[in-house]
XYZ file of C-alpha atoms in Angstrom:
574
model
C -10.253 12.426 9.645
C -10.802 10.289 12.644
C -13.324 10.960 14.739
C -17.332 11.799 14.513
C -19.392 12.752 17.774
C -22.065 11.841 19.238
C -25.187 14.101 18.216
C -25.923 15.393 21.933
C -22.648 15.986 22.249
C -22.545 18.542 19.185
C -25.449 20.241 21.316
C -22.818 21.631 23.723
C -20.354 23.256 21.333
C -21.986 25.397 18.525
C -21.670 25.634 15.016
C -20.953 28.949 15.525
C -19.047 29.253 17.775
C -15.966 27.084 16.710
C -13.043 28.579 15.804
C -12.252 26.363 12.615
C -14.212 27.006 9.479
C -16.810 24.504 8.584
C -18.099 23.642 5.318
C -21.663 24.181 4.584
C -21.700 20.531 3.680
C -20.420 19.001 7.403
C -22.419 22.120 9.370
C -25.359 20.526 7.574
C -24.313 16.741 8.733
C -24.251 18.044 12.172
C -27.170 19.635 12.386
C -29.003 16.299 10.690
C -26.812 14.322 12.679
C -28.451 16.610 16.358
C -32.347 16.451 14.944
C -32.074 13.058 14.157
C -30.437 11.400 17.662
C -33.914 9.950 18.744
C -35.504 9.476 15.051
C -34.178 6.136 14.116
C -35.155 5.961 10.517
C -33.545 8.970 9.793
C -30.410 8.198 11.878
C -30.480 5.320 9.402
C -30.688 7.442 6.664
C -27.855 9.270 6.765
C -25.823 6.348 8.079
C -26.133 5.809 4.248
C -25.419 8.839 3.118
C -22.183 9.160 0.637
C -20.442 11.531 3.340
C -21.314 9.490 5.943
C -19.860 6.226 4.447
C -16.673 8.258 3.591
C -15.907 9.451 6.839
C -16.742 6.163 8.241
C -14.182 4.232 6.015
C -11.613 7.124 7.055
C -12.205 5.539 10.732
C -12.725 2.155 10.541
C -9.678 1.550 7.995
C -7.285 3.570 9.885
C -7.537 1.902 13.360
C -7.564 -1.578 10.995
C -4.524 -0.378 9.577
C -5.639 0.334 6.599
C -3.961 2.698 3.778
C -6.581 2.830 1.078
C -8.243 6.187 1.691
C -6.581 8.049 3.947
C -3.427 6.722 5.880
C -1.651 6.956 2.506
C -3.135 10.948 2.273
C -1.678 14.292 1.081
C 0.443 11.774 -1.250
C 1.870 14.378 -2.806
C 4.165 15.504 -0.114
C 7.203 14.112 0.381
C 7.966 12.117 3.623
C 8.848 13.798 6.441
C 10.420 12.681 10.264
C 7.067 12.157 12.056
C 8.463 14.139 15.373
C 9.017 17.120 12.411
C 5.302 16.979 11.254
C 3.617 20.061 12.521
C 1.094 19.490 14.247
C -2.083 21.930 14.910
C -2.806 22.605 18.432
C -6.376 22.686 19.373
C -6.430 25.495 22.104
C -8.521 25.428 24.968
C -11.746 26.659 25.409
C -13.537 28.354 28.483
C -16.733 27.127 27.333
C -15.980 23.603 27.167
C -16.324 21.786 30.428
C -13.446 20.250 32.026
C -13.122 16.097 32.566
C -10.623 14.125 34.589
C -9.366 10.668 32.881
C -11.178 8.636 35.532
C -14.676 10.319 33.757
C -12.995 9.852 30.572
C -12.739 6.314 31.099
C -16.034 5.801 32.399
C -17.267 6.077 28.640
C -15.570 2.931 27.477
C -19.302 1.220 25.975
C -21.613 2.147 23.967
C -24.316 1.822 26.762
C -21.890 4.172 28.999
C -20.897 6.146 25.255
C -17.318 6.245 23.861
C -15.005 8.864 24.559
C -11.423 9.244 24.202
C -8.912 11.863 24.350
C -6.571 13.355 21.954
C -3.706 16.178 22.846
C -5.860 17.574 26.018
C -8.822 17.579 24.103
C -12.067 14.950 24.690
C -14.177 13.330 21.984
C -17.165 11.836 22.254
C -17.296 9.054 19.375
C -20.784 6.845 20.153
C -22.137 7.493 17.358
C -19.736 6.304 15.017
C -19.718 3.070 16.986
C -23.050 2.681 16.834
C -23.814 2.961 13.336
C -20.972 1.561 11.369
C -19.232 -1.923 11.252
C -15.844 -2.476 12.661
C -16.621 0.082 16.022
C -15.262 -2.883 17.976
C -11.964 -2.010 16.802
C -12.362 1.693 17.373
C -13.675 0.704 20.921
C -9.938 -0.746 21.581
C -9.135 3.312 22.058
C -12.604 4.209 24.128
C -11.557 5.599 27.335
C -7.986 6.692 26.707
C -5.634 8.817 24.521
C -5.539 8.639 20.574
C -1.605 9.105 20.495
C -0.740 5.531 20.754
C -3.010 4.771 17.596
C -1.947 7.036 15.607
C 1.780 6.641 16.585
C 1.485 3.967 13.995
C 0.679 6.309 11.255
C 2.269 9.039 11.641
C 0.996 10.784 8.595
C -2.375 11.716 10.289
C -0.747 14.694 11.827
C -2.320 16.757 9.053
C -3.961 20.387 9.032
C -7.065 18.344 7.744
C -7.710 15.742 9.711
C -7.249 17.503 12.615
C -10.000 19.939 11.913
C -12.432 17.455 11.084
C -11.474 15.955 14.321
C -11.779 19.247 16.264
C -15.776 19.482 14.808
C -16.545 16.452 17.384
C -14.786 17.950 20.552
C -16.960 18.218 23.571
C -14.709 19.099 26.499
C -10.852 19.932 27.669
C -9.076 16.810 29.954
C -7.689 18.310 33.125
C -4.806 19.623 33.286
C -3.278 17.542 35.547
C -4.572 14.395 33.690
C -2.898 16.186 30.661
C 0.752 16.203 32.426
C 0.106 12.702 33.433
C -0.370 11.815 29.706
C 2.837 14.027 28.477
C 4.635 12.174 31.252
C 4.232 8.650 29.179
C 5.789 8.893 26.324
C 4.061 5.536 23.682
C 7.392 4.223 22.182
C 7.920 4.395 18.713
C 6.944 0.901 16.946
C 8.970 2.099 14.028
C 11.841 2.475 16.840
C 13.537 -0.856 15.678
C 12.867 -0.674 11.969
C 16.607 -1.546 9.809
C 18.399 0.953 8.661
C 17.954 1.835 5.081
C 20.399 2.648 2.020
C 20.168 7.188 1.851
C 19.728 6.112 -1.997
C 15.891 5.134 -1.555
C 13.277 7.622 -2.540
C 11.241 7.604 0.892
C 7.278 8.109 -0.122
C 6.673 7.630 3.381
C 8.774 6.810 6.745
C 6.281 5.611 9.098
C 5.435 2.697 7.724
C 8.752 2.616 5.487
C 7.701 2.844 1.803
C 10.766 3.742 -0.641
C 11.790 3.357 -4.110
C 15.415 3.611 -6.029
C 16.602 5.804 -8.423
C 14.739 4.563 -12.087
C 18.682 4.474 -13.548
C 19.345 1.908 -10.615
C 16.993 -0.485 -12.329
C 18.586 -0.986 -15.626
C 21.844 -1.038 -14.297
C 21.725 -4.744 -12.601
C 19.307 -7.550 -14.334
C 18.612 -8.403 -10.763
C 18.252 -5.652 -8.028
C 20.636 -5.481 -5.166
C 18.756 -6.398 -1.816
C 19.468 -2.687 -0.468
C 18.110 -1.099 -3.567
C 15.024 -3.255 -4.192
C 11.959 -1.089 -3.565
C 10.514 -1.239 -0.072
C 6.879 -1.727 1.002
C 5.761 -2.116 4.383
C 1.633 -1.736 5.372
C 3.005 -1.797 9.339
C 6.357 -1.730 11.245
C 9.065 -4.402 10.429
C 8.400 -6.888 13.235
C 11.438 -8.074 15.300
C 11.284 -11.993 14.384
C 13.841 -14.831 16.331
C 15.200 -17.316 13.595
C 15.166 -19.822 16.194
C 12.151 -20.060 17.925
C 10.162 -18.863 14.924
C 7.431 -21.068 13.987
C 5.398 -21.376 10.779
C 1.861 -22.827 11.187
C -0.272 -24.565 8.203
C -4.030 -25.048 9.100
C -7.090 -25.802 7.589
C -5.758 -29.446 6.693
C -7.383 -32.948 8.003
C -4.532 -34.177 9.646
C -4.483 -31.168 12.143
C -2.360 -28.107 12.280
C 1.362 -28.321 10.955
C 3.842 -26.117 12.826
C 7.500 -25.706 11.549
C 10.352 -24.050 12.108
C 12.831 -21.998 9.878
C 15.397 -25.312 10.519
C 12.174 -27.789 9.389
C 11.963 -25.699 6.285
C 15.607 -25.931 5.106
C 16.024 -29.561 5.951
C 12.592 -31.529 5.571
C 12.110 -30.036 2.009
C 14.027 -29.402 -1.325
C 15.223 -25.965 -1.888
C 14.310 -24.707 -4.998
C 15.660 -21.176 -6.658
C 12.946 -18.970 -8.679
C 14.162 -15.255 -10.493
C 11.047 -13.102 -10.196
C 10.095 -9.500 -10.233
C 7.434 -8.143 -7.991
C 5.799 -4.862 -8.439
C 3.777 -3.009 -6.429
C 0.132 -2.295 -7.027
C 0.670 1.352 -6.507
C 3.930 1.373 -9.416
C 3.523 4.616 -11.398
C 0.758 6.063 -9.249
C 2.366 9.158 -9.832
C 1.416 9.385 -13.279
C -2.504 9.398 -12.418
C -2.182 12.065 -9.971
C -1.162 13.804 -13.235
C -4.535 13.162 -14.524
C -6.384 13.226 -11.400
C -5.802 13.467 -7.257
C -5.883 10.028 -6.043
C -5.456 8.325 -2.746
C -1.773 6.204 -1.778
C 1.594 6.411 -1.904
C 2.941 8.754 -5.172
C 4.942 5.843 -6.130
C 7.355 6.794 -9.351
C 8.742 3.938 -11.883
C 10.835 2.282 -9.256
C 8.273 0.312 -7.237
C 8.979 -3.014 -9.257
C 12.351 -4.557 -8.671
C 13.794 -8.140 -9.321
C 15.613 -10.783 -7.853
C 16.564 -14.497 -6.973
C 14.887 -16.074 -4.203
C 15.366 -19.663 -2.677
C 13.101 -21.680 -0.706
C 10.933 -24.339 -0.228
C 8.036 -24.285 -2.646
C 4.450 -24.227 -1.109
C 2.790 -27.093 -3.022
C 5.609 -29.224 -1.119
C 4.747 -28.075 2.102
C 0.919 -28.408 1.362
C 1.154 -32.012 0.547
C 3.572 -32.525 3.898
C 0.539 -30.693 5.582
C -2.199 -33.445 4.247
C -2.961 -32.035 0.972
C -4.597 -34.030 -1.326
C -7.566 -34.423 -3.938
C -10.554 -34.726 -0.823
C -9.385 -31.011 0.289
C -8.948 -29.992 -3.812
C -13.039 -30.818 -3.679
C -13.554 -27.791 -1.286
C -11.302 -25.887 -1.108
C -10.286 -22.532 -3.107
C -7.825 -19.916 -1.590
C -4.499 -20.618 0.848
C -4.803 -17.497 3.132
C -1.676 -16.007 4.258
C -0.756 -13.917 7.349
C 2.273 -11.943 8.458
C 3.523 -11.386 11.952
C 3.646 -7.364 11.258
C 0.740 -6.019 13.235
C -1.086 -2.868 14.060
C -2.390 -1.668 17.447
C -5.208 -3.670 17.500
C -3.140 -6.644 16.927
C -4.420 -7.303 13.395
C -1.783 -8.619 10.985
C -1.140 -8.338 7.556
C -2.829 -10.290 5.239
C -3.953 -11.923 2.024
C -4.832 -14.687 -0.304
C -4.077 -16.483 -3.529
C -6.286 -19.113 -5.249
C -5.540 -22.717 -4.556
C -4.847 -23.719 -8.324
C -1.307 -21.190 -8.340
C -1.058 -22.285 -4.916
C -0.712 -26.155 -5.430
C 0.493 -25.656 -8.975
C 3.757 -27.625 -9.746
C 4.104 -24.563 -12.376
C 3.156 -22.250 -9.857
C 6.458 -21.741 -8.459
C 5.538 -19.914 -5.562
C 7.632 -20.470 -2.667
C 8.530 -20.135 1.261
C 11.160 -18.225 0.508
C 14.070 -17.456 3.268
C 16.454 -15.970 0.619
C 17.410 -13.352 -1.468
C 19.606 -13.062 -3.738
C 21.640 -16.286 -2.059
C 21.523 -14.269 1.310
C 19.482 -14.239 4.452
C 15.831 -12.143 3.857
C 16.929 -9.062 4.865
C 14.653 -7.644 7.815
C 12.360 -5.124 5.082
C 11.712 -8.290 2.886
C 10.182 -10.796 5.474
C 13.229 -12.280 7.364
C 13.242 -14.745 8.205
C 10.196 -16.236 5.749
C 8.189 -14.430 2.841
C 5.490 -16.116 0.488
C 7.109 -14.918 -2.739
C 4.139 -15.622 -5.186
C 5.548 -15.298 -9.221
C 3.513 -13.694 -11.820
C 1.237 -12.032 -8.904
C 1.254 -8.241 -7.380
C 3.277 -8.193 -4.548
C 0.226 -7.576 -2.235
C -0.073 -10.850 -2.006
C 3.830 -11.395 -1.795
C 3.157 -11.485 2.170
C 6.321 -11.100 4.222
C 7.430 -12.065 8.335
C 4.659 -15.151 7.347
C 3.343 -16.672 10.327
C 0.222 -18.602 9.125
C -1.124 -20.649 5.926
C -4.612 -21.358 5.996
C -6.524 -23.390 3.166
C -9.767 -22.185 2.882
C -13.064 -21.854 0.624
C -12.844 -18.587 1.508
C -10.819 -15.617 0.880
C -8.414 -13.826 3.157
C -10.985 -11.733 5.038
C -7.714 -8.942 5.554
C -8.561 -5.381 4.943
C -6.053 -5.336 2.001
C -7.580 -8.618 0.627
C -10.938 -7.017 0.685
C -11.117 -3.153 0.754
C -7.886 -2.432 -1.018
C -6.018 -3.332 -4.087
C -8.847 -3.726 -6.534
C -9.383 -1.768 -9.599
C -12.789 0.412 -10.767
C -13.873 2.604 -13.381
C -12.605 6.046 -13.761
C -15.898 7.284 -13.155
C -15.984 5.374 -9.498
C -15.244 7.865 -6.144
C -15.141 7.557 -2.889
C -18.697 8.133 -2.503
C -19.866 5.325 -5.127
C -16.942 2.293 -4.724
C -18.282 -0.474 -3.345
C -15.057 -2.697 -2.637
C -17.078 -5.634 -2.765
C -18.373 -5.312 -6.642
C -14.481 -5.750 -7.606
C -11.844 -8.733 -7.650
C -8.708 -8.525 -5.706
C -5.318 -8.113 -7.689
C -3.810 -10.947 -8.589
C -1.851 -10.927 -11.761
C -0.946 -7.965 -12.873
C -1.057 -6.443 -16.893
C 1.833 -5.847 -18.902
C 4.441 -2.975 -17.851
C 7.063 -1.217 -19.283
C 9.316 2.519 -18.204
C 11.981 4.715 -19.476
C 14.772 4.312 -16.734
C 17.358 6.631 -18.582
C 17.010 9.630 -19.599
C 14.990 10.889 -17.336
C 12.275 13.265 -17.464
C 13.376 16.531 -18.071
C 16.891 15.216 -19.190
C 19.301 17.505 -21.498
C 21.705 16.380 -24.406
C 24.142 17.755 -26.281
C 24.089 17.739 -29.796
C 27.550 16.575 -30.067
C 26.509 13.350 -28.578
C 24.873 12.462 -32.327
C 23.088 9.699 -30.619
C 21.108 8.660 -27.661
C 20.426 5.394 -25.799
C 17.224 4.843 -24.021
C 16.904 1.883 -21.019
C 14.444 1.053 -19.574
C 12.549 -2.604 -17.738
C 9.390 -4.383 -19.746
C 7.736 -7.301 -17.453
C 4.025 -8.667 -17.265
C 1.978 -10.546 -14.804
C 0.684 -14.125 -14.436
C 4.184 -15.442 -16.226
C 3.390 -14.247 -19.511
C 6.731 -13.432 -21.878
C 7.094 -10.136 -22.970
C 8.304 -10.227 -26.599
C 8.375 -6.831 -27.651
C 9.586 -3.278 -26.553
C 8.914 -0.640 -28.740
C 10.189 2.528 -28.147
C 9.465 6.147 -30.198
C 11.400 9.312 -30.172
C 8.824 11.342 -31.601
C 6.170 11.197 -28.818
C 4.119 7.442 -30.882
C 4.831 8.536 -34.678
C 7.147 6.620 -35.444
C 8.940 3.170 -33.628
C 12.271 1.358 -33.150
C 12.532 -2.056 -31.368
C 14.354 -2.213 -28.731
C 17.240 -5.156 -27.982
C 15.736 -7.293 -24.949
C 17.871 -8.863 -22.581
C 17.516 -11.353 -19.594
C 21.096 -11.310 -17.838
C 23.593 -8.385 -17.030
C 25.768 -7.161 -20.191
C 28.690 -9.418 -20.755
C 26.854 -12.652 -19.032
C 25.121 -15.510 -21.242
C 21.602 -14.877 -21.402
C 19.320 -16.888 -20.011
C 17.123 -19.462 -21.795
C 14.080 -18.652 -22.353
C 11.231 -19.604 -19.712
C 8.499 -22.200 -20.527
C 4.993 -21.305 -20.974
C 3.551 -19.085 -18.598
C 6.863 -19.000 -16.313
C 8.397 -16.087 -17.219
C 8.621 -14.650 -13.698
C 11.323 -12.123 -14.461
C 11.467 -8.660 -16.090
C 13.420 -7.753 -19.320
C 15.624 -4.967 -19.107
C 15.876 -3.467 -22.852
C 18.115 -0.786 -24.667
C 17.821 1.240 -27.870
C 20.035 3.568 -29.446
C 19.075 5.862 -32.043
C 20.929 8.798 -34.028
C 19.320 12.416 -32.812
C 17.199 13.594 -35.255
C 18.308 16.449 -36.853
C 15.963 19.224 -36.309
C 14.643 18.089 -33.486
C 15.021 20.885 -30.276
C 12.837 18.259 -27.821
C 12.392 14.581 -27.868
C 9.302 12.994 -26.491
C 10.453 9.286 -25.798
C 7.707 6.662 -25.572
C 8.186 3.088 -24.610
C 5.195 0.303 -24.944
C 5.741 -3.349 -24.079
C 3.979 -6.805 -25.693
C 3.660 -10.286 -23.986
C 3.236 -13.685 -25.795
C -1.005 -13.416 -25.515
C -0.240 -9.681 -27.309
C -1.202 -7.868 -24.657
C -0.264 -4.010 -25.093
C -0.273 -0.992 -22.690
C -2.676 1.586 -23.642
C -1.497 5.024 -24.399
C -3.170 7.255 -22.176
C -3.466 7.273 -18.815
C -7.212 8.842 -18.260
C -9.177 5.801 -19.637
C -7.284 3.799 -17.101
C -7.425 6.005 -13.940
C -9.437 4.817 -10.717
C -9.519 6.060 -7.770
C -7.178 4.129 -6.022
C -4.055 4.894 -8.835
C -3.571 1.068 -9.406
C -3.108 -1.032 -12.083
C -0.986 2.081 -14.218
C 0.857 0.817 -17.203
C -0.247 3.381 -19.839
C 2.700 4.247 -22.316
C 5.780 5.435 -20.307
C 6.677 9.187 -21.419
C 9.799 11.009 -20.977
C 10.973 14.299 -22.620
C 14.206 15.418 -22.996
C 15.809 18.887 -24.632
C 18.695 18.930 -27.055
C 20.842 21.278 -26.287
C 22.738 22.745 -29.684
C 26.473 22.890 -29.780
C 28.159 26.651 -29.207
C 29.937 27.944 -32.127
């Protein structure tokens, strides 16, 4: 994936002489990418070039810490111990000259060129640095080994990316230099991570990205801590309670620093129920329709629960808040303290209006259901933002900035927006699109599941499943079908667990929590296979659509088409 070299570079190593098979596409780069070293138009040229501007965002996101194109790759496999990941060895070759890490880090500029080293090999990568934005963060490697980098995402230890890397090779380190390396073993920055329920569906371990069991979800109107879904961009950061410290800037009166203590004292604390749901939920179902890039999330990624804390508009106007900074300004940027190598942190933004909102609801939240944040969930302080895709739900928060601007993160900008089915990775311009914010309405079959059988005996089945929609609009309706859409039943809604008083209904545009919902229907009598639909309605009558293909994009976001399940009667033996 990683790494292109520099066209004099390619001089020394043949196309045809390479020992991994080469597309006629990328032999064809190269040789462009050789004729062209000293012809600057053309050099700009294919700087432009769809393949080009691929490859490019395959760098610069990964050493940003980026998962939308290829840190999130082969999503179809299922997670694996990173040590356990095989890894291709790139043998050594007599024709390749020989460096010592002193030359190696000699190349550490673009005037001196940019080299770096990865399992005894040596890359020469000036080039890439000098045609495409964000080479200053690829220049934090220049001169040394890869390992460390990609120690943070493990899942580039792939058959694929290692061959693209192998194209841009252009000598062997020494081997002494190569014992030295093996002799410093990086620590693991997922070393430290908490230790998880065995329950979770790991989509991937390093960073930690899990989901429970669909059945899970209906069972409990709000989600046990260890069973809410985890997502995590970057390693769980190891945060002190007591000398943590919260900054607001971006204010007149200066920045605001508090602690967790100044939080739980100098404000009220205030108690919101609210689901949040990943972008990602029910990628799976578009990989169905068509390969696309991120975690193969099932159902599961959408959980709820109660969280307490002070709410943000309170802080704000502690902060210097007022109508002369409502005149200017139009997000409140927020950034974790998870960070990558390159010491860039998670981050994102929400408007100002659901910021400062006194219906906004969103809080500073350092509980969870009426414990502690547990370490996955931003102990000891999350931004939980209701209504709003939990991208923006930013966790281990360290900073709140009020802006006119947008959060200038990666995943504010390059990730989490939605395009056109007919948009790849050689057309999207990230820029043309709006980040997430709210999300549209959802619905899923938690029980049976796919694949399910039932006995005739039973006479009857009951179908569960979760209904919810974004920006704190109601849903009203379930309606679930047997018979794959020809014919409906409503399902009973509920807002509590079975047995408990239910709760009264939200006002207007606050309904921050899911509805779990339940039908039961006789089996049909000559029915061998049922294909069990569920669709969900909010109060503004939005509706899911019913196929997934008019809704698919590149990215697998946004995926709330009718939720399918079939299941197989099984007749009774005489």
């Amino acid at each position: 994936m990683l790494l292109l070299g520099r066209c004099r570079s390619l001089t020394r190593l043949p196309l045809a002489s390479q020992r991994h098979q080469v597309t006629r596409a990328a032999a064809a780069c190269a040789v462009r990418l050789c004729s062209s070293s000293r012809d600057e138009q053309r050099r700009q040229q294919h700087a432009d070039s769809p393949s080009w501007r691929r490859l490019a965002g395959l760098l610069a996101g990964t050493l940003a810490g980026t998962g939308a194109v290829l840190v999130y790759g082969l999503h179809h496999q299922e997670a694996e111990q990173a040590d356990a990941i095989p890894v291709q060895t790139i043998k050594r070759t007599s024709s390749l000259p020989i460096f010592s890490q002193e030359e190696v880090t000699k190349h550490r500029s673009v005037q001196d060129g940019v080299w770096v080293t990865y399992k005894g090999g040596v890359y020469d990568i000036t080039e890439f640095v000098n045609m495409h934005p964000g080479g200053d963060k690829i220049l934090l490697a220049a001169g040394g080994a890869l390992e460390p980098f990609w120690a943070l995402y493990a899942v580039h230890n792939q058959e694929h990316v290692l061959e693209i890397l192998s194209e841009y090779k252009v000598g062997e380190l020494s081997a002494e230099d190569v014992k030295k390396q093996q002799a410093v073993k990086s620590s693991d920055p997922y070393s430290s991570d908490p230790e998880r329920h065995p329950v979770l569906r790991i989509n991937n371990l390093k960073p930690f990205n899990a989901e429970p069991p669909p059945e899970i979800l209906s069972d409990s109107y709000v989600t046990p801590s260890a069973f809410f879904f985890k997502r995590n961009h970057l390693p769980v950061p190891q945060v002190d309670p007591a000398s943590y410290q919260l900054l607001v800037e971006g204010l007149p009166g200066g920045a605001l620093s508090l602690s967790l203590e100044d939080l739980k004292t100098r404000f009220p604390k205030h108690t919101v129920t609210a689901t949040l749901q990943c972008a990602g939920n029910r990628r799976s179902e578009m990989n169905k329709v068509k390969q696309v890039k991120g975690l193969n999330w099932g159902i599961a990624a959408i959980s709820n629960a109660t969280w307490s804390g002070a709410k943000l508009r309170d802080v704000l106007l502690a902060a210097g808040f007022g109508p002369d900074v409502a005149q200017w300004a139009r997000h409140v940027q927020f950034e974790g303290l998870d960070k990558d190598v390159t010491g860039t942190t998670y981050g994102a933004s929400i408007p100002l209006n659901k910021a400062v909102s006194e219906e906004g609801d969103v809080l500073l939240a350092y509980e969870m259901n009426g414990e502690d944040l547990p370490a996955d969930h931003g102990f000891p302080v999350r931004v939980v933002v209701p209504g709003t895709v939990g991208a923006r739900n930013v966790k281990w928060l360290g900073k709140i900035i009020i802006s006119a601007q947008e959060s200038s993160s990666h995943w504010q900008q390059n990730d989490y927006k939605g395009f056109s089915p007919t948009t790849d990775w050689d057309t999207v311009d990230f820029k043309s699109a709006p980040a997430i914010q709210e999300l549209p309405v959802q619905s899923a079959i938690t029980t049976p599941a796919d694949g399910a059988v039932v006995d005739r005996s039973a006479e009857e089945l009951t179908v569960k499943g979760y209904a919810w929609s974004g920006g704190g609009r109601e849903v009203v309706r379930v309606d679930v079908s047997l018979d794959g859409g020809k014919t409906w039943q409503v399902a009973r809604l509920r807002s509590s667990d079975t047995g408990q008083a239910p709760e009264p209904s939200p006002p207007p545009g606050r309904a921050w929590a899911w509805k779990l919902w339940e039908v039961t229907a006789p089996l049909p009598a000559q029915a061998q296979e049922l294909q069990i639909v569920c669709k969900a309605v909010d109060n503004s009558y939005n509706m899911q659509p019913d196929t997934v293909a008019p809704i698919w994009n590149l990215r697998g976001v946004l995926s709330n088409a009718w939720h399918r399940v079939t299941v197989k009667i099984r007749e009774d033996e005489e």
